[in-house]
C-alpha positions as a printed NumPy array, in Angstrom:
array([[ 25.566,  56.848,  12.57 ],
       [ 26.501,  54.501,   9.746],
       [ 29.358,  52.03 ,   9.86 ],
       [ 31.121,  54.079,   7.18 ],
       [ 30.992,  57.227,   9.32 ],
       [ 32.246,  55.297,  12.339],
       [ 35.132,  53.984,  10.245],
       [ 35.94 ,  57.525,   9.094],
       [ 35.887,  58.737,  12.698],
       [ 38.377,  55.996,  13.625],
       [ 40.504,  56.993,  10.623],
       [ 40.34 ,  60.641,  11.763],
       [ 41.494,  59.693,  15.249],
       [ 44.361,  57.561,  13.912],
       [ 45.457,  60.292,  11.512],
       [ 45.284,  62.878,  14.273],
       [ 47.388,  60.734,  16.636],
       [ 49.906,  59.95 ,  13.899],
       [ 50.279,  63.666,  13.106],
       [ 50.778,  64.401,  16.799],
       [ 53.513,  61.75 ,  16.9  ],
       [ 55.204,  63.251,  13.823],
       [ 55.053,  66.762,  15.313],
       [ 56.607,  65.581,  18.571],
       [ 59.291,  63.696,  16.642],
       [ 60.212,  66.695,  14.473],
       [ 60.286,  68.934,  17.559],
       [ 62.652,  66.551,  19.344],
       [ 64.839,  66.213,  16.224],
       [ 65.159,  69.973,  15.721],
       [ 65.758,  70.547,  19.437],
       [ 68.515,  67.939,  19.398],
       [ 70.006,  69.554,  16.279],
       [ 70.164,  72.967,  17.965],
       [ 71.489,  71.517,  21.229],
       [ 74.166,  69.42 ,  19.558],
       [ 75.267,  72.288,  17.327],
       [ 75.403,  75.135,  19.849],
       [ 75.983,  73.395,  23.184],
       [ 78.025,  70.324,  22.261],
       [ 79.706,  71.949,  19.234],
       [ 79.185,  68.666,  17.394],
       [ 76.141,  68.969,  15.11 ],
       [ 74.079,  65.856,  14.601],
       [ 74.24 ,  64.691,  11.014],
       [ 70.863,  63.014,  10.633],
       [ 68.449,  65.446,  12.291],
       [ 68.24 ,  67.944,   9.436],
       [ 67.372,  65.199,   6.977],
       [ 64.905,  63.605,   9.388],
       [ 63.194,  66.947,  10.034],
       [ 62.88 ,  67.594,   6.28 ],
       [ 61.261,  64.195,   5.669],
       [ 58.934,  64.568,   8.65 ],
       [ 57.822,  67.998,   7.46 ],
       [ 56.875,  66.506,   4.089],
       [ 54.699,  63.923,   5.832],
       [ 53.229,  66.45 ,   8.286],
       [ 52.337,  68.853,   5.475],
       [ 50.597,  66.33 ,   3.242],
       [ 48.783,  64.471,   6.009],
       [ 47.888,  67.792,   7.631],
       [ 46.274,  68.839,   4.355],
       [ 44.208,  65.65 ,   4.459],
       [ 42.974,  66.466,   7.952],
       [ 42.306,  70.101,   7.027],
       [ 40.258,  68.981,   4.035],
       [ 38.316,  66.528,   6.186],
       [ 37.305,  69.279,   8.607],
       [ 36.613,  71.955,   5.959],
       [ 39.533,  74.065,   7.14 ],
       [ 41.212,  74.268,   3.757],
       [ 41.513,  77.974,   2.988],
       [ 41.038,  77.812,  -0.779],
       [ 37.938,  75.646,  -0.613],
       [ 36.312,  77.869,   1.979],
       [ 37.014,  81.005,  -0.046],
       [ 35.348,  79.598,  -3.154],
       [ 32.362,  78.246,  -1.271],
       [ 31.751,  81.332,   0.855],
       [ 31.887,  83.648,  -2.177],
       [ 29.136,  81.758,  -4.01 ],
       [ 25.623,  83.125,  -3.744],
       [ 23.044,  81.046,  -1.89 ],
       [ 21.445,  79.313,  -4.908],
       [ 24.848,  78.201,  -6.21 ],
       [ 26.323,  76.935,  -2.944],
       [ 25.02 ,  73.385,  -3.291],
       [ 26.301,  73.24 ,  -6.863],
       [ 29.65 ,  74.714,  -5.81 ],
       [ 29.852,  72.201,  -2.956],
       [ 29.596,  69.252,  -5.36 ],
       [ 31.905,  70.834,  -7.949],
       [ 34.56 ,  71.546,  -5.308],
       [ 34.524,  68.069,  -3.81 ],
       [ 34.368,  66.454,  -7.251],
       [ 37.422,  68.427,  -8.382],
       [ 39.263,  67.566,  -5.171],
       [ 38.542,  63.867,  -5.723],
       [ 39.66 ,  64.091,  -9.35 ],
       [ 42.867,  65.887,  -8.32 ],
       [ 43.501,  63.247,  -5.657],
       [ 43.224,  60.455,  -8.216],
       [ 45.082,  62.039, -11.143],
       [ 47.847,  63.949,  -9.392],
       [ 48.331,  62.45 ,  -5.963],
       [ 47.532,  58.757,  -6.403],
       [ 48.664,  58.169,  -9.997],
       [ 51.376,  60.843, -10.047],
       [ 52.581,  59.935,  -6.573],
       [ 52.792,  56.263,  -7.5  ],
       [ 54.766,  57.121, -10.655],
       [ 57.114,  59.303,  -8.587],
       [ 57.633,  56.505,  -6.06 ],
       [ 58.212,  54.002,  -8.855],
       [ 60.724,  56.25 , -10.611],
       [ 62.771,  56.926,  -7.468],
       [ 62.658,  53.231,  -6.599],
       [ 63.954,  52.223, -10.061],
       [ 66.688,  54.842,  -9.828],
       [ 67.632,  53.504,  -6.397],
       [ 67.654,  56.943,  -4.796],
       [ 68.307,  57.036,  -1.091],
       [ 68.94 ,  59.824,   1.351],
       [ 72.639,  60.617,   1.774],
       [ 72.858,  60.558,   5.567],
       [ 70.152,  58.203,   6.827],
       [ 70.127,  55.892,   3.812],
       [ 66.309,  55.88 ,   3.619],
       [ 64.93 ,  55.069,   0.192],
       [ 63.393,  58.234,  -1.204],
       [ 60.453,  56.23 ,  -2.539],
       [ 59.442,  55.605,   1.09 ],
       [ 59.518,  59.335,   1.77 ],
       [ 57.383,  59.967,  -1.323],
       [ 54.914,  57.23 ,  -0.363],
       [ 52.992,  59.874,   1.563],
       [ 51.829,  61.429,  -1.729],
       [ 49.662,  58.508,  -2.916],
       [ 48.694,  57.731,   0.696],
       [ 47.4  ,  61.279,   1.126],
       [ 45.674,  61.018,  -2.236],
       [ 43.817,  57.888,  -1.171],
       [ 42.729,  59.531,   2.081],
       [ 41.587,  62.692,   0.301],
       [ 39.685,  60.573,  -2.228],
       [ 37.92 ,  58.727,   0.593],
       [ 36.983,  62.006,   2.26 ],
       [ 35.85 ,  63.62 ,  -0.996],
       [ 33.661,  60.606,  -1.804],
       [ 32.229,  60.858,   1.692],
       [ 31.483,  64.537,   1.107],
       [ 29.789,  63.78 ,  -2.212],
       [ 27.773,  60.776,  -1.053],
       [ 26.902,  62.005,   2.457],
       [ 26.994,  65.834,   2.286],
       [ 25.363,  66.153,   5.706],
       [ 28.379,  64.448,   7.305],
       [ 30.552,  67.488,   6.561],
       [ 30.011,  70.042,   9.351],
       [ 28.562,  73.361,   8.185],
       [ 29.115,  72.453,   4.548],
       [ 25.635,  73.241,   3.286],
       [ 24.767,  75.875,   5.845],
       [ 25.712,  79.523,   6.425]])
């Protein structure tokens, strides 16, 4: 196993643990929101906002992990529909397009979105968190997807069941 693959495995483990932490946090926040609203009759003001921000992070980072493990529904549908001679070609086209999307839309577009909200000074109304920090997950996810797509293109055997079926 190469050093690059070992580094990606460490990154996978860290991403997985971070997503677990976010899921536990959003579960606690929503549980507290329901408890404070219906039992204490004094709804918590920050939990709805916190849950919304956490769901943004969970969704985008979850997409990164799904892409890494070839569990992304759209990619699998395209690949599985291709006939045998075209599967290798489709594999490289798919991962090339994913990498291009990650760079153009997520990294560049996400950075521009963060920059715009930072210049406007937008912050969340209840928690006072700068919205640019919430949006920072977009370019972060783009960088991770780019790393994984480059891995898929350079080392296609490192993607489980990618070239087989």
